[in-house]
mmCIF file of C-alpha atoms in Angstrom:
data_model
loop_
_atom_site.group_PDB
_atom_site.id
_atom_site.type_symbol
_atom_site.label_atom_id
_atom_site.label_comp_id
_atom_site.label_asym_id
_atom_site.label_seq_id
_atom_site.Cartn_x
_atom_site.Cartn_y
_atom_site.Cartn_z
ATOM 1 C CA UNK A 7 93.999 110.641 89.062
ATOM 2 C CA UNK A 8 92.677 114.226 89.456
ATOM 3 C CA UNK A 9 89.467 113.334 87.540
ATOM 4 C CA UNK A 10 88.971 109.957 89.247
ATOM 5 C CA UNK A 11 89.524 111.061 92.817
ATOM 6 C CA UNK A 12 87.651 114.181 94.061
ATOM 7 C CA UNK A 13 89.362 117.147 95.748
ATOM 8 C CA UNK A 14 89.797 116.835 98.641
ATOM 9 C CA UNK A 15 90.237 113.066 98.491
ATOM 10 C CA UNK A 16 88.003 110.982 100.791
ATOM 11 C CA UNK A 17 89.297 110.023 104.224
ATOM 12 C CA UNK A 18 88.638 106.343 103.672
ATOM 13 C CA UNK A 19 91.343 104.288 105.397
ATOM 14 C CA UNK A 20 91.144 101.550 102.734
ATOM 15 C CA UNK A 21 89.083 102.383 99.702
ATOM 16 C CA UNK A 22 91.160 105.195 98.318
ATOM 17 C CA UNK A 23 93.596 105.962 95.543
ATOM 18 C CA UNK A 24 96.316 103.849 97.131
ATOM 19 C CA UNK A 25 94.069 100.772 96.979
ATOM 20 C CA UNK A 26 93.334 101.573 93.289
ATOM 21 C CA UNK A 27 97.068 101.858 92.543
ATOM 22 C CA UNK A 28 97.717 98.630 94.394
ATOM 23 C CA UNK A 29 95.043 96.798 92.474
ATOM 24 C CA UNK A 30 96.463 98.091 89.191
ATOM 25 C CA UNK A 31 100.002 97.080 90.055
ATOM 26 C CA UNK A 32 98.858 93.686 91.263
ATOM 27 C CA UNK A 33 96.850 93.073 88.105
ATOM 28 C CA UNK A 34 99.782 94.192 86.005
ATOM 29 C CA UNK A 35 101.999 91.730 87.820
ATOM 30 C CA UNK A 36 99.609 88.903 87.165
ATOM 31 C CA UNK A 37 99.493 89.769 83.498
ATOM 32 C CA UNK A 38 103.268 89.807 83.392
ATOM 33 C CA UNK A 39 103.512 86.509 85.088
ATOM 34 C CA UNK A 40 101.618 84.960 82.186
ATOM 35 C CA UNK A 41 98.073 86.239 82.448
ATOM 36 C CA UNK A 42 98.401 88.343 79.369
ATOM 37 C CA UNK A 43 98.238 85.173 77.285
ATOM 38 C CA UNK A 44 94.541 84.934 78.071
ATOM 39 C CA UNK A 45 93.851 88.212 76.279
ATOM 40 C CA UNK A 46 92.791 87.897 72.619
ATOM 41 C CA UNK A 47 93.803 91.499 71.801
ATOM 42 C CA UNK A 48 95.747 94.437 73.271
ATOM 43 C CA UNK A 49 92.419 96.215 73.575
ATOM 44 C CA UNK A 50 91.320 93.674 76.199
ATOM 45 C CA UNK A 51 94.496 94.257 78.174
ATOM 46 C CA UNK A 52 93.964 98.009 77.989
ATOM 47 C CA UNK A 53 90.335 97.651 79.059
ATOM 48 C CA UNK A 54 90.988 95.472 82.140
ATOM 49 C CA UNK A 55 93.835 97.720 83.359
ATOM 50 C CA UNK A 56 91.556 100.791 83.071
ATOM 51 C CA UNK A 57 88.929 98.858 85.045
ATOM 52 C CA UNK A 58 91.467 98.229 87.867
ATOM 53 C CA UNK A 59 92.053 101.974 88.156
ATOM 54 C CA UNK A 60 88.365 102.782 88.349
ATOM 55 C CA UNK A 61 86.893 99.752 90.075
ATOM 56 C CA UNK A 62 86.196 101.612 93.405
ATOM 57 C CA UNK A 63 85.764 105.058 91.971
ATOM 58 C CA UNK A 64 83.790 107.343 94.331
ATOM 59 C CA UNK A 65 83.698 104.786 97.186
ATOM 60 C CA UNK A 66 81.956 106.320 100.224
ATOM 61 C CA UNK A 67 83.793 104.171 102.765
ATOM 62 C CA UNK A 68 80.626 102.347 103.670
ATOM 63 C CA UNK A 69 79.869 98.920 102.062
ATOM 64 C CA UNK A 70 76.863 97.527 100.250
ATOM 65 C CA UNK A 71 75.449 96.165 103.463
ATOM 66 C CA UNK A 72 75.359 99.726 104.947
ATOM 67 C CA UNK A 73 73.862 101.164 101.822
ATOM 68 C CA UNK A 74 70.984 98.745 101.751
ATOM 69 C CA UNK A 75 70.297 98.830 105.514
ATOM 70 C CA UNK A 76 70.361 102.594 105.671
ATOM 71 C CA UNK A 77 68.207 102.879 102.531
ATOM 72 C CA UNK A 78 70.714 105.288 101.013
ATOM 73 C CA UNK A 79 70.047 107.081 97.764
ATOM 74 C CA UNK A 80 72.460 104.766 96.036
ATOM 75 C CA UNK A 81 70.575 101.706 97.276
ATOM 76 C CA UNK A 82 67.341 103.131 95.955
ATOM 77 C CA UNK A 83 68.820 103.983 92.608
ATOM 78 C CA UNK A 84 70.311 100.588 92.116
ATOM 79 C CA UNK A 85 67.546 98.527 93.744
ATOM 80 C CA UNK A 86 69.786 97.119 96.465
ATOM 81 C CA UNK A 87 71.695 95.109 93.875
ATOM 82 C CA UNK A 88 75.505 95.490 93.724
ATOM 83 C CA UNK A 89 74.923 99.029 94.813
ATOM 84 C CA UNK A 90 78.486 100.339 94.952
ATOM 85 C CA UNK A 91 79.716 98.352 91.952
ATOM 86 C CA UNK A 92 76.940 99.746 89.826
ATOM 87 C CA UNK A 93 77.825 103.239 90.998
ATOM 88 C CA UNK A 94 81.505 102.715 90.348
ATOM 89 C CA UNK A 95 80.800 101.350 86.843
ATOM 90 C CA UNK A 96 78.342 104.191 85.980
ATOM 91 C CA UNK A 97 80.620 106.990 87.076
ATOM 92 C CA UNK A 98 83.698 105.446 85.527
ATOM 93 C CA UNK A 99 81.902 104.803 82.207
ATOM 94 C CA UNK A 100 80.750 108.377 82.079
ATOM 95 C CA UNK A 101 84.192 109.652 82.899
ATOM 96 C CA UNK A 102 85.556 107.961 79.735
ATOM 97 C CA UNK A 103 83.655 110.381 77.515
ATOM 98 C CA UNK A 104 83.923 113.576 79.512
ATOM 99 C CA UNK A 105 85.427 116.794 78.235
ATOM 100 C CA UNK A 106 87.556 118.739 80.614
ATOM 101 C CA UNK A 107 84.861 120.968 82.122
ATOM 102 C CA UNK A 108 82.011 118.423 82.312
ATOM 103 C CA UNK A 109 80.640 116.977 85.546
ATOM 104 C CA UNK A 110 81.065 113.219 86.037
ATOM 105 C CA UNK A 111 77.739 112.933 87.959
ATOM 106 C CA UNK A 112 79.352 112.877 91.304
ATOM 107 C CA UNK A 113 79.894 116.643 91.615
ATOM 108 C CA UNK A 114 83.362 116.597 90.199
ATOM 109 C CA UNK A 115 84.604 118.024 86.947
ATOM 110 C CA UNK A 116 87.850 117.034 85.227
ATOM 111 C CA UNK A 117 89.009 120.595 85.080
ATOM 112 C CA UNK A 118 90.850 122.448 82.395
ATOM 113 C CA UNK A 119 94.223 120.918 83.430
ATOM 114 C CA UNK A 120 93.159 117.478 82.232
ATOM 115 C CA UNK A 121 91.576 118.572 78.936
ATOM 116 C CA UNK A 122 89.458 116.083 77.028
ATOM 117 C CA UNK A 123 89.192 112.740 78.915
ATOM 118 C CA UNK A 124 87.740 110.765 76.038
ATOM 119 C CA UNK A 125 90.544 108.238 75.775
ATOM 120 C CA UNK A 126 88.490 106.268 73.310
ATOM 121 C CA UNK A 127 88.072 109.121 70.826
ATOM 122 C CA UNK A 128 90.295 107.543 68.132
ATOM 123 C CA UNK A 129 88.800 104.069 68.390
ATOM 124 C CA UNK A 130 86.345 102.608 65.901
ATOM 125 C CA UNK A 131 82.709 102.262 67.151
ATOM 126 C CA UNK A 132 83.077 98.513 67.449
ATOM 127 C CA UNK A 133 86.281 98.909 69.518
ATOM 128 C CA UNK A 134 84.579 101.386 71.824
ATOM 129 C CA UNK A 135 81.729 99.053 72.406
ATOM 130 C CA UNK A 136 83.983 96.131 73.118
ATOM 131 C CA UNK A 137 86.088 98.213 75.505
ATOM 132 C CA UNK A 138 83.109 99.578 77.468
ATOM 133 C CA UNK A 139 81.525 96.119 77.797
ATOM 134 C CA UNK A 140 84.677 94.615 79.287
ATOM 135 C CA UNK A 141 85.383 97.695 81.379
ATOM 136 C CA UNK A 142 81.852 97.840 82.868
ATOM 137 C CA UNK A 143 81.528 94.111 83.450
ATOM 138 C CA UNK A 144 84.916 93.886 85.111
ATOM 139 C CA UNK A 145 83.931 96.530 87.664
ATOM 140 C CA UNK A 146 80.627 94.869 88.318
ATOM 141 C CA UNK A 147 82.347 91.546 88.876
ATOM 142 C CA UNK A 148 84.275 92.918 91.834
ATOM 143 C CA UNK A 149 81.162 92.465 93.986
ATOM 144 C CA UNK A 150 82.193 89.962 96.591
ATOM 145 C CA UNK A 151 78.766 88.334 96.673
ATOM 146 C CA UNK A 152 79.769 86.894 93.244
ATOM 147 C CA UNK A 153 82.974 85.376 94.594
ATOM 148 C CA UNK A 154 81.982 81.784 95.007
ATOM 149 C CA UNK A 155 80.087 81.663 91.736
ATOM 150 C CA UNK A 156 83.138 83.124 89.931
ATOM 151 C CA UNK A 157 85.497 80.601 91.508
ATOM 152 C CA UNK A 158 83.185 77.669 90.640
ATOM 153 C CA UNK A 159 82.679 78.810 87.087
ATOM 154 C CA UNK A 160 86.357 79.462 86.550
ATOM 155 C CA UNK A 161 87.264 76.053 87.985
ATOM 156 C CA UNK A 162 84.884 74.414 85.575
ATOM 157 C CA UNK A 163 86.505 76.256 82.637
ATOM 158 C CA UNK A 164 90.004 75.464 83.744
ATOM 159 C CA UNK A 165 89.234 71.788 84.374
ATOM 160 C CA UNK A 166 87.875 71.502 80.803
ATOM 161 C CA UNK A 167 91.369 71.714 79.415
ATOM 162 C CA UNK A 168 93.480 74.608 80.501
ATOM 163 C CA UNK A 169 95.803 74.033 83.390
ATOM 164 C CA UNK A 170 99.465 73.569 84.270
ATOM 165 C CA UNK A 171 101.088 71.676 81.461
ATOM 166 C CA UNK A 172 98.584 73.003 78.911
ATOM 167 C CA UNK A 173 99.098 76.708 79.239
ATOM 168 C CA UNK A 174 98.280 78.903 76.174
ATOM 169 C CA UNK A 175 101.958 79.779 75.845
ATOM 170 C CA UNK A 176 103.197 76.166 75.762
ATOM 171 C CA UNK A 177 103.280 76.160 72.001
ATOM 172 C CA UNK A 178 106.386 77.689 70.473
ATOM 173 C CA UNK A 179 104.640 80.787 69.287
ATOM 174 C CA UNK A 180 105.362 84.218 70.536
ATOM 175 C CA UNK A 181 102.029 85.690 69.462
ATOM 176 C CA UNK A 182 100.070 86.319 72.658
ATOM 177 C CA UNK A 183 97.010 87.453 70.852
ATOM 178 C CA UNK A 184 96.209 84.609 68.422
ATOM 179 C CA UNK A 185 93.101 83.558 70.296
ATOM 180 C CA UNK A 186 93.954 79.893 70.597
ATOM 181 C CA UNK A 187 92.682 77.998 73.637
ATOM 182 C CA UNK A 188 90.663 81.031 74.735
ATOM 183 C CA UNK A 189 87.184 80.182 73.526
ATOM 184 C CA UNK A 190 86.171 78.491 76.769
ATOM 185 C CA UNK A 191 86.937 81.602 78.749
ATOM 186 C CA UNK A 192 84.412 83.801 76.988
ATOM 187 C CA UNK A 193 80.848 84.238 78.034
ATOM 188 C CA UNK A 194 78.055 86.131 76.361
ATOM 189 C CA UNK A 195 76.845 88.938 78.669
ATOM 190 C CA UNK A 196 74.657 91.821 77.681
ATOM 191 C CA UNK A 197 74.878 90.682 74.092
ATOM 192 C CA UNK A 198 78.626 90.771 74.043
ATOM 193 C CA UNK A 199 81.382 88.130 74.465
ATOM 194 C CA UNK A 200 83.260 88.874 77.659
ATOM 195 C CA UNK A 201 86.698 87.493 78.638
ATOM 196 C CA UNK A 202 85.970 85.928 82.009
ATOM 197 C CA UNK A 203 89.615 85.071 82.637
ATOM 198 C CA UNK A 204 90.561 88.746 82.708
ATOM 199 C CA UNK A 205 87.656 89.523 84.985
ATOM 200 C CA UNK A 206 88.858 86.821 87.348
ATOM 201 C CA UNK A 207 92.364 88.239 87.366
ATOM 202 C CA UNK A 208 91.003 91.669 88.463
ATOM 203 C CA UNK A 209 88.967 90.019 91.147
ATOM 204 C CA UNK A 210 92.026 88.182 92.414
ATOM 205 C CA UNK A 211 94.039 91.419 92.441
ATOM 206 C CA UNK A 212 91.225 93.053 94.450
ATOM 207 C CA UNK A 213 91.429 90.403 97.186
ATOM 208 C CA UNK A 214 95.179 89.981 97.065
ATOM 209 C CA UNK A 215 96.176 91.952 100.158
ATOM 210 C CA UNK A 216 97.015 88.904 102.287
ATOM 211 C CA UNK A 217 99.368 87.730 99.568
ATOM 212 C CA UNK A 218 101.589 90.720 99.712
ATOM 213 C CA UNK A 219 105.010 90.754 101.347
ATOM 214 C CA UNK A 220 105.374 92.300 104.790
ATOM 215 C CA UNK A 221 104.720 94.810 106.050
ATOM 216 C CA UNK A 222 102.207 95.540 103.376
ATOM 217 C CA UNK A 223 99.830 92.682 104.229
ATOM 218 C CA UNK A 224 99.577 93.806 107.888
ATOM 219 C CA UNK A 225 99.034 97.469 106.956
ATOM 220 C CA UNK A 226 96.259 96.556 104.478
ATOM 221 C CA UNK A 227 94.643 94.455 107.218
ATOM 222 C CA UNK A 228 94.767 97.377 109.628
ATOM 223 C CA UNK A 229 93.288 99.748 107.066
ATOM 224 C CA UNK A 230 90.509 97.408 106.012
ATOM 225 C CA UNK A 231 89.400 96.680 109.563
ATOM 226 C CA UNK A 232 89.607 100.355 110.488
ATOM 227 C CA UNK A 233 87.202 101.280 107.706
ATOM 228 C CA UNK A 234 84.844 98.472 108.685
ATOM 229 C CA UNK A 235 84.999 99.580 112.376
ATOM 230 C CA UNK A 236 84.216 103.139 111.442
ATOM 231 C CA UNK A 237 81.177 101.917 109.609
ATOM 232 C CA UNK A 238 80.148 99.899 112.708
ATOM 233 C CA UNK A 239 80.520 103.061 114.799
ATOM 234 C CA UNK A 240 78.207 104.984 112.462
ATOM 235 C CA UNK A 241 75.680 102.126 112.514
ATOM 236 C CA UNK A 242 75.584 102.335 116.259
ATOM 237 C CA UNK A 243 74.985 106.081 116.119
ATOM 238 C CA UNK A 244 72.149 105.525 113.622
ATOM 239 C CA UNK A 245 70.702 102.544 115.535
ATOM 240 C CA UNK A 246 71.212 100.208 112.522
ATOM 241 C CA UNK A 247 71.292 97.102 114.681
ATOM 242 C CA UNK A 248 72.560 94.468 114.634
ATOM 243 C CA UNK A 249 75.834 95.795 113.233
ATOM 244 C CA UNK A 250 76.959 94.666 109.772
ATOM 245 C CA UNK A 251 79.314 91.623 109.704
ATOM 246 C CA UNK A 252 82.967 92.449 110.554
ATOM 247 C CA UNK A 253 82.045 95.922 111.754
ATOM 248 C CA UNK A 254 81.833 95.423 115.502
ATOM 249 C CA UNK A 255 85.210 96.534 116.927
ATOM 250 C CA UNK A 256 84.376 94.994 120.239
ATOM 251 C CA UNK A 257 83.845 91.456 118.970
ATOM 252 C CA UNK A 258 86.068 91.007 115.972
ATOM 253 C CA UNK A 259 89.364 89.234 116.404
ATOM 254 C CA UNK A 260 91.946 90.416 113.935
ATOM 255 C CA UNK A 261 93.908 87.151 113.803
ATOM 256 C CA UNK A 262 90.785 85.041 113.316
ATOM 257 C CA UNK A 263 89.482 87.363 110.589
ATOM 258 C CA UNK A 264 92.693 87.069 108.555
ATOM 259 C CA UNK A 265 93.075 83.303 109.024
ATOM 260 C CA UNK A 266 89.527 82.797 107.786
ATOM 261 C CA UNK A 267 89.869 85.325 104.940
ATOM 262 C CA UNK A 268 93.020 83.546 103.651
ATOM 263 C CA UNK A 269 91.762 79.981 104.067
ATOM 264 C CA UNK A 270 88.294 80.486 102.586
ATOM 265 C CA UNK A 271 88.659 83.311 100.090
ATOM 266 C CA UNK A 272 92.252 84.218 99.076
ATOM 267 C CA UNK A 273 94.121 80.813 99.065
ATOM 268 C CA UNK A 274 91.467 78.968 96.988
ATOM 269 C CA UNK A 275 91.477 81.900 94.544
ATOM 270 C CA UNK A 276 95.233 81.865 94.039
ATOM 271 C CA UNK A 277 95.487 78.115 93.932
ATOM 272 C CA UNK A 278 92.956 78.132 91.113
ATOM 273 C CA UNK A 279 94.968 81.013 89.630
ATOM 274 C CA UNK A 280 98.051 78.826 89.698
ATOM 275 C CA UNK A 281 96.368 76.445 87.237
ATOM 276 C CA UNK A 282 96.001 79.307 84.860
ATOM 277 C CA UNK A 283 99.297 81.127 85.545
ATOM 278 C CA UNK A 284 101.965 78.582 86.567
ATOM 279 C CA UNK A 285 104.299 81.232 87.961
ATOM 280 C CA UNK A 286 101.832 81.899 90.690
ATOM 281 C CA UNK A 287 103.081 78.628 92.334
ATOM 282 C CA UNK A 288 106.564 80.145 92.912
ATOM 283 C CA UNK A 289 105.927 83.846 93.088
ATOM 284 C CA UNK A 290 102.753 84.198 95.144
ATOM 285 C CA UNK A 291 101.754 81.062 96.992
ATOM 286 C CA UNK A 292 104.833 80.969 99.200
ATOM 287 C CA UNK A 293 104.213 84.517 100.289
ATOM 288 C CA UNK A 294 100.606 83.695 101.052
ATOM 289 C CA UNK A 295 101.556 80.662 103.166
ATOM 290 C CA UNK A 296 104.108 82.625 105.124
ATOM 291 C CA UNK A 297 101.559 85.289 105.928
ATOM 292 C CA UNK A 298 98.983 82.616 106.960
ATOM 293 C CA UNK A 299 101.574 81.194 109.413
ATOM 294 C CA UNK A 300 102.152 84.715 110.712
ATOM 295 C CA UNK A 301 98.494 85.132 111.738
ATOM 296 C CA UNK A 302 98.308 81.542 113.037
ATOM 297 C CA UNK A 303 101.369 82.144 115.218
ATOM 298 C CA UNK A 304 99.865 85.417 116.495
ATOM 299 C CA UNK A 305 96.776 83.406 117.403
ATOM 300 C CA UNK A 306 98.861 80.924 119.284
ATOM 301 C CA UNK A 307 100.567 83.654 121.292
ATOM 302 C CA UNK A 308 97.144 85.114 122.015
ATOM 303 C CA UNK A 309 95.951 81.782 123.390
ATOM 304 C CA UNK A 310 99.171 81.273 125.341
ATOM 305 C CA UNK A 311 100.279 78.331 123.173
ATOM 306 C CA UNK A 312 103.991 77.827 122.384
ATOM 307 C CA UNK A 313 105.463 78.855 119.103
ATOM 308 C CA UNK A 314 108.684 77.193 118.016
ATOM 309 C CA UNK A 315 110.621 80.045 116.409
ATOM 310 C CA UNK A 316 113.310 77.790 114.954
ATOM 311 C CA UNK A 317 110.759 75.562 113.385
ATOM 312 C CA UNK A 318 108.916 78.573 112.088
ATOM 313 C CA UNK A 319 112.033 79.912 110.426
ATOM 314 C CA UNK A 320 112.829 76.548 108.830
ATOM 315 C CA UNK A 321 109.227 76.354 107.465
ATOM 316 C CA UNK A 322 109.505 79.814 105.966
ATOM 317 C CA UNK A 323 112.586 78.743 103.993
ATOM 318 C CA UNK A 324 110.949 75.585 102.689
ATOM 319 C CA UNK A 325 107.306 76.130 101.963
ATOM 320 C CA UNK A 326 105.797 73.088 100.373
ATOM 321 C CA UNK A 327 103.587 74.987 97.981
ATOM 322 C CA UNK A 328 102.753 71.964 95.917
ATOM 323 C CA UNK A 329 101.231 70.245 98.958
ATOM 324 C CA UNK A 330 99.053 73.313 99.537
ATOM 325 C CA UNK A 331 97.975 73.271 95.913
ATOM 326 C CA UNK A 332 96.993 69.627 96.021
ATOM 327 C CA UNK A 333 95.233 70.064 99.320
ATOM 328 C CA UNK A 334 93.152 72.885 97.804
ATOM 329 C CA UNK A 335 92.224 70.646 94.827
ATOM 330 C CA UNK A 336 90.026 68.573 97.174
ATOM 331 C CA UNK A 337 88.986 71.412 99.541
ATOM 332 C CA UNK A 338 88.020 73.317 101.363
ATOM 333 C CA UNK A 339 84.347 72.465 100.788
ATOM 334 C CA UNK A 340 82.602 75.733 101.518
ATOM 335 C CA UNK A 341 78.920 75.822 102.596
ATOM 336 C CA UNK A 342 77.213 79.126 101.857
ATOM 337 C CA UNK A 343 73.888 80.267 103.146
ATOM 338 C CA UNK A 344 71.475 82.879 101.857
ATOM 339 C CA UNK A 345 73.350 85.723 103.616
ATOM 340 C CA UNK A 346 76.070 85.508 100.903
ATOM 341 C CA UNK A 347 73.549 86.616 98.314
ATOM 342 C CA UNK A 348 72.598 89.861 100.033
ATOM 343 C CA UNK A 349 75.815 91.315 101.480
ATOM 344 C CA UNK A 350 79.371 91.862 100.432
ATOM 345 C CA UNK A 351 82.990 90.969 101.371
ATOM 346 C CA UNK A 352 82.418 91.320 105.067
ATOM 347 C CA UNK A 353 79.588 88.847 105.085
ATOM 348 C CA UNK A 354 81.888 86.199 103.689
ATOM 349 C CA UNK A 355 83.996 86.446 106.831
ATOM 350 C CA UNK A 356 81.205 85.794 109.318
ATOM 351 C CA UNK A 357 81.114 82.400 111.057
ATOM 352 C CA UNK A 358 77.462 81.927 110.257
ATOM 353 C CA UNK A 359 78.160 82.323 106.572
ATOM 354 C CA UNK A 360 81.228 80.144 106.163
ATOM 355 C CA UNK A 361 81.013 76.850 107.975
ATOM 356 C CA UNK A 362 84.373 75.248 108.645
ATOM 357 C CA UNK A 363 84.542 71.935 106.687
ATOM 358 C CA UNK A 364 85.663 68.728 108.195
ATOM 359 C CA UNK A 365 89.367 68.319 107.931
ATOM 360 C CA UNK A 366 90.581 65.830 105.354
ATOM 361 C CA UNK A 367 93.667 63.748 105.656
ATOM 362 C CA UNK A 368 96.434 64.769 103.279
ATOM 363 C CA UNK A 369 97.935 62.207 101.042
ATOM 364 C CA UNK A 370 101.461 61.056 101.891
ATOM 365 C CA UNK A 371 102.729 61.984 98.526
ATOM 366 C CA UNK A 372 102.040 65.183 96.600
ATOM 367 C CA UNK A 373 102.110 65.576 92.918
ATOM 368 C CA UNK A 374 104.354 68.013 91.165
ATOM 369 C CA UNK A 375 102.760 70.370 88.660
ATOM 370 C CA UNK A 376 102.251 68.751 85.277
ATOM 371 C CA UNK A 377 104.282 69.586 82.226
ATOM 372 C CA UNK A 378 107.432 71.723 82.260
ATOM 373 C CA UNK A 379 106.542 73.932 85.227
ATOM 374 C CA UNK A 380 108.912 72.401 87.778
ATOM 375 C CA UNK A 381 109.445 74.939 90.548
ATOM 376 C CA UNK A 382 113.074 73.759 90.862
ATOM 377 C CA UNK A 383 113.729 74.580 87.268
ATOM 378 C CA UNK A 384 114.807 78.206 87.084
ATOM 379 C CA UNK A 385 114.533 78.307 83.328
ATOM 380 C CA UNK A 386 110.832 77.425 83.480
ATOM 381 C CA UNK A 387 110.230 79.824 86.396
ATOM 382 C CA UNK A 388 111.580 82.722 84.341
ATOM 383 C CA UNK A 389 109.930 81.596 81.069
ATOM 384 C CA UNK A 390 107.003 84.064 81.203
ATOM 385 C CA UNK A 391 108.461 86.842 83.297
ATOM 386 C CA UNK A 392 108.330 90.060 81.299
ATOM 387 C CA UNK A 393 108.519 92.792 83.934
ATOM 388 C CA UNK A 394 109.335 96.327 82.981
ATOM 389 C CA UNK A 395 112.609 97.720 84.140
ATOM 390 C CA UNK A 396 110.972 100.507 85.983
ATOM 391 C CA UNK A 397 108.026 99.482 88.134
ATOM 392 C CA UNK A 398 105.667 101.219 90.529
ATOM 393 C CA UNK A 399 106.751 100.510 94.174
ATOM 394 C CA UNK A 400 103.631 100.817 96.212
ATOM 395 C CA UNK A 401 104.108 101.646 99.851
ATOM 396 C CA UNK A 402 101.311 102.746 102.153
ATOM 397 C CA UNK A 403 100.362 106.287 101.107
ATOM 398 C CA UNK A 404 102.762 106.792 98.215
ATOM 399 C CA UNK A 405 104.043 105.422 94.917
ATOM 400 C CA UNK A 406 107.728 105.698 94.115
ATOM 401 C CA UNK A 407 109.820 104.908 91.059
ATOM 402 C CA UNK A 408 112.439 102.203 91.442
ATOM 403 C CA UNK A 409 115.039 101.306 88.866
ATOM 404 C CA UNK A 410 115.110 97.628 89.727
ATOM 405 C CA UNK A 411 112.867 95.010 88.230
ATOM 406 C CA UNK A 412 110.287 93.456 90.706
ATOM 407 C CA UNK A 413 108.597 90.118 90.940
ATOM 408 C CA UNK A 414 105.172 89.442 92.323
ATOM 409 C CA UNK A 415 104.613 92.373 94.616
ATOM 410 C CA UNK A 416 106.864 95.202 95.705
ATOM 411 C CA UNK A 417 107.938 95.626 99.288
ATOM 412 C CA UNK A 418 107.256 98.963 100.869
ATOM 413 C CA UNK A 419 110.215 101.022 101.949
ATOM 414 C CA UNK A 420 110.317 102.528 105.366
#
């Protein structure tokens, strides 16, 4: 941590070491829920976890849109393309081979306390190359302008054979790294075969804030908007008008922003993830649906509409997740314009980028997941849980040790 985060640490409300720790914990949880079966080797798991730690290394608290519009040095260096992601990847890759007193290119040295940082020193050259390729590509793939392409590509891979009922662990074989069923998830990039499933898991972890238990999801919302609003304030001072999307504190409605973010970005991502990791249906989607109802109810209060608290409580106890999953199979149909190709996560939230699709009528009956993954069957629900006894409990601003095992995401302690 001392080598990754400079001293003093940046004052970013959102993109800081807590976000990095949260992304790491979330990715680890997804792997424990069954995602590890998509790795063909322990080296891949190691690589993707390291990428989670470093995926926002050196973040300046101003997004890609700001970098390009302000013609920053970073934008010039990386030709306005995935500016921050390229910077994160470059600094993190260099950090891997630093000795203790060397500079990482960002004005920070590891220092004598950390010693040699070359964690790949004992690997074979082929292993080093494989690790760096996955590590670098995973960080680059966290660029939100790639979101819809990633989802579409992964949906095509999943629909070609892998899904609930045909999970890689369905066979009675305890070897997670035998490589079966995994070929379709690999793609040749930069001359190397990259595991796109693991890259998708990291991307899902990066956008998972609305799927966390309260009060974490509200705190992450506050921090994210605060950072965007601070950027908007700076853009006003520098006359970078009009302001970047989601950065105008005078015109952004918090409830609307979260409802749109969940419906168009987060929920489709995790519904697709549930086809790859069946335990997502029981561990994550119910939390996400409760949080969506929270923002929708706040919106009703804002508009002066009645909210039936008794009905709300009953719905929270019986979330029909399967209905949500089936509804997402046929929607939402998202129309994306050219702005998506030139911005970042905030652009995806703007009304002119995401057009709300026409509502489709739900079928009277919803299908249960195929195969043995019945959410009412506790044996199946626990089949792939392999959580460590001691887990990192991430609360806002700190990480604590807890002796109890945890499920999807830990709840902060107040």
